Structures are given as C-alpha cells and as structure tokens.
mmCIF file of C-alpha atoms in Angstrom:
data_model
loop_
_atom_site.group_PDB
_atom_site.id
_atom_site.type_symbol
_atom_site.label_atom_id
_atom_site.label_comp_id
_atom_site.label_asym_id
_atom_site.label_seq_id
_atom_site.Cartn_x
_atom_site.Cartn_y
_atom_site.Cartn_z
ATOM 1 C CA MET A 1 -14.880 4.664 2.347
ATOM 2 C CA ARG A 2 -12.553 7.083 0.599
ATOM 3 C CA ASN A 3 -8.903 6.152 0.111
ATOM 4 C CA VAL A 4 -5.638 7.821 -0.735
ATOM 5 C CA ARG A 5 -3.571 4.946 -2.080
ATOM 6 C CA HIS A 6 0.091 4.043 -1.803
ATOM 7 C CA ARG A 7 1.018 5.310 -5.256
ATOM 8 C CA GLU A 8 -0.625 8.691 -4.628
ATOM 9 C CA ILE A 9 1.013 9.101 -1.224
ATOM 10 C CA SER A 10 4.420 8.139 -2.651
ATOM 11 C CA ALA A 11 4.022 10.494 -5.604
ATOM 12 C CA HIS A 12 3.037 13.531 -3.530
ATOM 13 C CA GLY A 13 4.513 13.052 -0.074
ATOM 14 C CA SER A 14 7.709 12.118 1.682
ATOM 15 C CA LEU A 15 6.788 11.876 5.391
ATOM 16 C CA LEU A 16 4.715 8.671 5.336
ATOM 17 C CA PRO A 17 7.182 6.780 3.106
ATOM 18 C CA ALA A 18 10.035 7.876 5.394
ATOM 19 C CA VAL A 19 8.218 6.826 8.580
ATOM 20 C CA TYR A 20 7.200 3.512 6.989
ATOM 21 C CA ARG A 21 10.848 2.591 6.308
ATOM 22 C CA ASP A 22 12.422 4.167 9.407
ATOM 23 C CA ALA A 23 14.847 1.683 11.009
ATOM 24 C CA ALA A 24 14.146 2.829 14.588
ATOM 25 C CA PHE A 25 10.379 2.552 14.013
ATOM 26 C CA LEU A 26 10.726 -0.948 12.532
ATOM 27 C CA LYS A 27 12.925 -1.982 15.461
ATOM 28 C CA ALA A 28 10.326 -0.724 17.969
ATOM 29 C CA LEU A 29 7.576 -2.617 16.121
ATOM 30 C CA ALA A 30 9.696 -5.785 16.156
ATOM 31 C CA ILE A 31 10.174 -5.510 19.926
ATOM 32 C CA ILE A 32 6.418 -5.180 20.437
ATOM 33 C CA ALA A 33 5.594 -7.969 17.957
ATOM 34 C CA GLY A 34 8.288 -10.298 19.273
ATOM 35 C CA GLU A 35 9.557 -10.957 15.754
ATOM 36 C CA PRO A 36 10.954 -8.996 12.810
ATOM 37 C CA VAL A 37 8.499 -6.597 11.174
ATOM 38 C CA LEU A 38 9.346 -6.237 7.490
ATOM 39 C CA GLU A 39 8.244 -4.028 4.642
ATOM 40 C CA CYS A 40 5.245 -5.474 2.850
ATOM 41 C CA PRO A 41 6.344 -7.099 -0.410
ATOM 42 C CA TYR A 42 3.203 -5.820 -2.170
ATOM 43 C CA GLU A 43 3.478 -2.043 -2.521
ATOM 44 C CA PRO A 44 -0.270 -1.179 -2.634
ATOM 45 C CA GLU A 45 -0.637 -2.636 0.886
ATOM 46 C CA ARG A 46 2.275 -0.718 2.426
ATOM 47 C CA TYR A 47 0.308 2.379 3.344
ATOM 48 C CA VAL A 48 -3.048 3.939 2.629
ATOM 49 C CA ILE A 49 -5.092 6.774 4.097
ATOM 50 C CA THR A 50 -8.778 5.963 4.619
ATOM 51 C CA GLU A 51 -11.718 8.100 5.595
ATOM 52 C CA LEU A 52 -15.187 7.128 6.785
ATOM 53 C CA ARG A 53 -17.590 10.051 7.074
ATOM 54 C CA HIS A 54 -21.218 9.008 6.583
ATOM 55 C CA SER A 55 -23.623 7.326 8.970
ATOM 56 C CA GLY A 56 -23.303 3.586 8.420
ATOM 57 C CA ASP A 57 -19.756 3.781 7.008
ATOM 58 C CA THR A 58 -17.644 0.894 8.206
ATOM 59 C CA HIS A 59 -14.606 -1.129 7.324
ATOM 60 C CA GLY A 60 -16.385 -4.436 7.892
ATOM 61 C CA TRP A 61 -15.134 -7.702 9.362
ATOM 62 C CA HIS A 62 -11.962 -8.844 7.605
ATOM 63 C CA TRP A 63 -8.429 -10.170 7.872
ATOM 64 C CA ASP A 64 -5.398 -8.687 6.120
ATOM 65 C CA ASP A 65 -3.136 -10.534 3.690
ATOM 66 C CA TYR A 66 0.010 -9.703 5.667
ATOM 67 C CA SER A 67 0.833 -10.183 9.329
ATOM 68 C CA PHE A 68 0.921 -6.680 10.756
ATOM 69 C CA ALA A 69 -1.004 -3.415 10.519
ATOM 70 C CA VAL A 70 -0.015 -0.184 12.190
ATOM 71 C CA VAL A 71 -2.953 2.209 12.376
ATOM 72 C CA TRP A 72 -2.505 5.920 13.089
ATOM 73 C CA VAL A 73 -5.792 7.545 14.126
ATOM 74 C CA VAL A 74 -5.973 11.123 12.843
ATOM 75 C CA ALA A 75 -9.680 11.778 13.471
ATOM 76 C CA CYS A 76 -12.301 9.631 15.157
ATOM 77 C CA PRO A 77 -15.769 10.233 16.582
ATOM 78 C CA PRO A 78 -16.563 9.441 20.218
ATOM 79 C CA VAL A 79 -17.343 5.828 21.066
ATOM 80 C CA GLU A 80 -21.099 6.469 21.126
ATOM 81 C CA HIS A 81 -20.867 7.421 17.435
ATOM 82 C CA GLY A 82 -18.784 4.424 16.387
ATOM 83 C CA GLY A 83 -15.308 5.530 17.453
ATOM 84 C CA PHE A 84 -14.010 2.049 18.162
ATOM 85 C CA VAL A 85 -12.640 -1.097 16.579
ATOM 86 C CA GLN A 86 -13.511 -4.704 17.300
ATOM 87 C CA CYS A 87 -11.408 -7.806 16.925
ATOM 88 C CA VAL A 88 -11.458 -11.549 17.421
ATOM 89 C CA PRO A 89 -7.880 -12.802 17.889
ATOM 90 C CA ARG A 90 -6.503 -16.213 16.971
ATOM 91 C CA THR A 91 -8.777 -16.755 13.998
ATOM 92 C CA HIS A 92 -7.903 -18.210 10.607
ATOM 93 C CA TRP A 93 -8.794 -16.827 7.190
ATOM 94 C CA ASN A 94 -9.583 -19.339 4.516
ATOM 95 C CA LYS A 95 -10.174 -17.107 1.469
ATOM 96 C CA ALA A 96 -11.992 -19.904 -0.358
ATOM 97 C CA ASP A 97 -14.408 -20.459 2.545
ATOM 98 C CA PRO A 98 -14.014 -17.816 5.281
ATOM 99 C CA GLN A 99 -17.027 -18.936 7.371
ATOM 100 C CA LEU A 100 -17.064 -15.465 8.893
ATOM 101 C CA HIS A 101 -19.909 -16.001 11.353
ATOM 102 C CA ARG A 102 -18.445 -19.307 12.561
ATOM 103 C CA GLN A 103 -15.391 -17.322 13.769
ATOM 104 C CA PHE A 104 -17.529 -15.731 16.497
ATOM 105 C CA ILE A 105 -18.662 -19.021 18.076
ATOM 106 C CA GLY A 106 -16.829 -19.699 21.313
ATOM 107 C CA ARG A 107 -14.656 -16.590 20.975
ATOM 108 C CA SER A 108 -14.854 -13.173 22.560
ATOM 109 C CA ILE A 109 -15.163 -9.988 20.521
ATOM 110 C CA HIS A 110 -12.792 -7.389 21.969
ATOM 111 C CA SER A 111 -13.707 -3.708 21.504
ATOM 112 C CA PHE A 112 -11.271 -0.794 21.802
ATOM 113 C CA GLU A 113 -12.177 2.883 22.007
ATOM 114 C CA LEU A 114 -10.052 5.126 19.809
ATOM 115 C CA GLY A 115 -9.376 8.818 19.657
ATOM 116 C CA PRO A 116 -7.328 11.226 17.580
ATOM 117 C CA GLY A 117 -3.627 10.632 18.169
ATOM 118 C CA ASP A 118 -3.977 6.929 18.983
ATOM 119 C CA LEU A 119 -1.709 4.402 17.321
ATOM 120 C CA TYR A 120 -2.013 0.634 17.429
ATOM 121 C CA LEU A 121 -0.237 -2.441 16.102
ATOM 122 C CA LEU A 122 -2.502 -5.321 15.096
ATOM 123 C CA ARG A 123 -1.661 -8.914 14.194
ATOM 124 C CA ALA A 124 -3.902 -8.478 11.181
ATOM 125 C CA ASP A 125 -3.662 -11.863 9.458
ATOM 126 C CA THR A 126 -4.852 -13.924 12.428
ATOM 127 C CA THR A 127 -7.143 -11.361 14.044
ATOM 128 C CA LEU A 128 -10.564 -10.895 12.502
ATOM 129 C CA HIS A 129 -11.261 -7.167 12.866
ATOM 130 C CA ARG A 130 -13.535 -4.304 11.852
ATOM 131 C CA VAL A 131 -14.271 -0.632 12.377
ATOM 132 C CA TYR A 132 -17.644 -0.290 14.076
ATOM 133 C CA PRO A 133 -20.189 1.468 11.808
ATOM 134 C CA LEU A 134 -20.262 5.232 12.282
ATOM 135 C CA THR A 135 -23.460 6.968 13.313
ATOM 136 C CA ARG A 136 -21.941 10.447 13.198
ATOM 137 C CA GLY A 137 -18.558 12.105 12.753
ATOM 138 C CA ARG A 138 -15.461 11.249 10.759
ATOM 139 C CA ARG A 139 -12.769 8.577 11.020
ATOM 140 C CA LEU A 140 -9.490 9.344 9.265
ATOM 141 C CA ILE A 141 -6.577 6.929 9.602
ATOM 142 C CA VAL A 142 -3.249 6.019 8.077
ATOM 143 C CA ASN A 143 -2.863 2.254 7.754
ATOM 144 C CA MET A 144 0.588 0.762 7.274
ATOM 145 C CA GLY A 145 0.879 -2.914 6.360
ATOM 146 C CA TYR A 146 3.947 -4.970 7.252
ATOM 147 C CA ALA A 147 5.035 -8.541 6.707
ATOM 148 C CA SER A 148 6.492 -11.265 8.879
ATOM 149 C CA ARG A 149 9.251 -13.559 7.634
ATOM 150 C CA ALA A 150 6.622 -16.271 7.077
ATOM 151 C CA ASP A 151 4.715 -13.916 4.758
ATOM 152 C CA LEU A 152 7.703 -13.718 2.431
ATOM 153 C CA ASP A 153 7.509 -17.466 1.769
ATOM 154 C CA LYS A 154 3.771 -17.775 1.125
ATOM 155 C CA SER A 155 1.779 -17.187 -2.016
ATOM 156 C CA VAL A 156 -0.616 -14.277 -1.569
ATOM 157 C CA SER A 157 -3.353 -13.316 -3.983
ATOM 158 C CA HIS A 158 -4.353 -9.680 -3.763
ATOM 159 C CA GLU A 159 -7.885 -9.550 -5.158
ATOM 160 C CA THR A 160 -9.462 -8.714 -1.785
ATOM 161 C CA MET A 161 -7.208 -5.754 -1.038
ATOM 162 C CA ASP A 162 -7.140 -4.635 -4.670
ATOM 163 C CA SER A 163 -10.927 -4.355 -4.665
ATOM 164 C CA LEU A 164 -10.914 -2.578 -1.293
ATOM 165 C CA TRP A 165 -8.275 -0.015 -2.250
ATOM 166 C CA ASN A 166 -9.692 0.109 -5.810
ATOM 167 C CA GLU A 167 -6.346 -0.578 -7.485
ATOM 168 C CA ALA A 168 -6.455 -1.491 -11.157
ATOM 169 C CA PRO A 169 -4.131 -4.394 -12.100
ATOM 170 C CA GLU A 170 -2.118 -2.352 -14.599
ATOM 171 C CA GLU A 171 -1.346 0.226 -11.875
ATOM 172 C CA GLN A 172 0.178 -2.252 -9.422
ATOM 173 C CA THR A 173 3.718 -3.332 -8.762
ATOM 174 C CA ALA A 174 4.631 -6.561 -7.046
#
C-alpha cells in the first residue's frame, strides 16, 4: 500500500482540507450518522490517500481508532478483481487481545461492490472491515477519519495507525 499522508496533503493541497472541514458536509454526515461528526483530534488520521496496485494488495481486516470513516473511491477494479470491501458490523476491538477470527463466529460478512466515484460513510470503530485483496487493477481512495463526541473523552493510542500510515513520532501532532 502506498500512502500520501495528512501532512503532505495539507502542505501541498487545499481542496481536501477544505472539504474535510466544510460545515455543510459535516452537517450532512451528522444527519446520516444520527449524531455529530467531528474533526478527528489526531491530525494524521484526518485524511490520507491510499493506493493498492499489485496482485495480493489489501488493506486487511481492521478497526479504526475513531468512530467514522468517509471513503472516496477514485479508482477501483471490477469486483472480479477485488473491487469490493467487506465488513462485520457491531464488533468490538480490544487492542490488547483482538481475537480477530472470533469476530466472524455467528456474524455475517457483508460485501459491497465499489466503483470509481463511489463514496461511503462507515462506522469504523465498531465495524471490522477490509479491502478484498486485488488480483488485478488499481484501487485509489481518499480516506477521511472523523470522531464522535465519545471519542473526544477516551484515551486513544495511535501505534496501529502510525505504523499503517508510516508516521514517525517526531512528525506527528496531537
């Protein structure tokens, strides 16, 4: 997976930061979510561009640290080449002992075909999710992370996302 991180996007672009903070966009997200959707308190998780382009590339099963993810699909292969995401809603992430495979027992895995131009809002902290491994083609997305009010009151460690987005500790802001 290749990434363009928050700090690089903010340093060289204005459109994504403007969309991320847009009041009308946040209001629309809040209506869909049924609760306020707030800027992520941890800047490196606010927005990132990711690309998968080799056979076998995936963004494997995981949960996010914060409640919401908005994913803008820029490029995506057809479903037969891995152009879909899978999720298991109403799951719980215990970072100390995730018991990933146990999350599948007694629960359905939902799969959603994606194409260029699609946009989706995901309850990312309580929905186990992944990008199905590619067999051909390219998947390019913009991921925007948002918080709920409850997120603002909890302690969040960032080692999982820092390793994923390859952020060095001295380059981060809280």
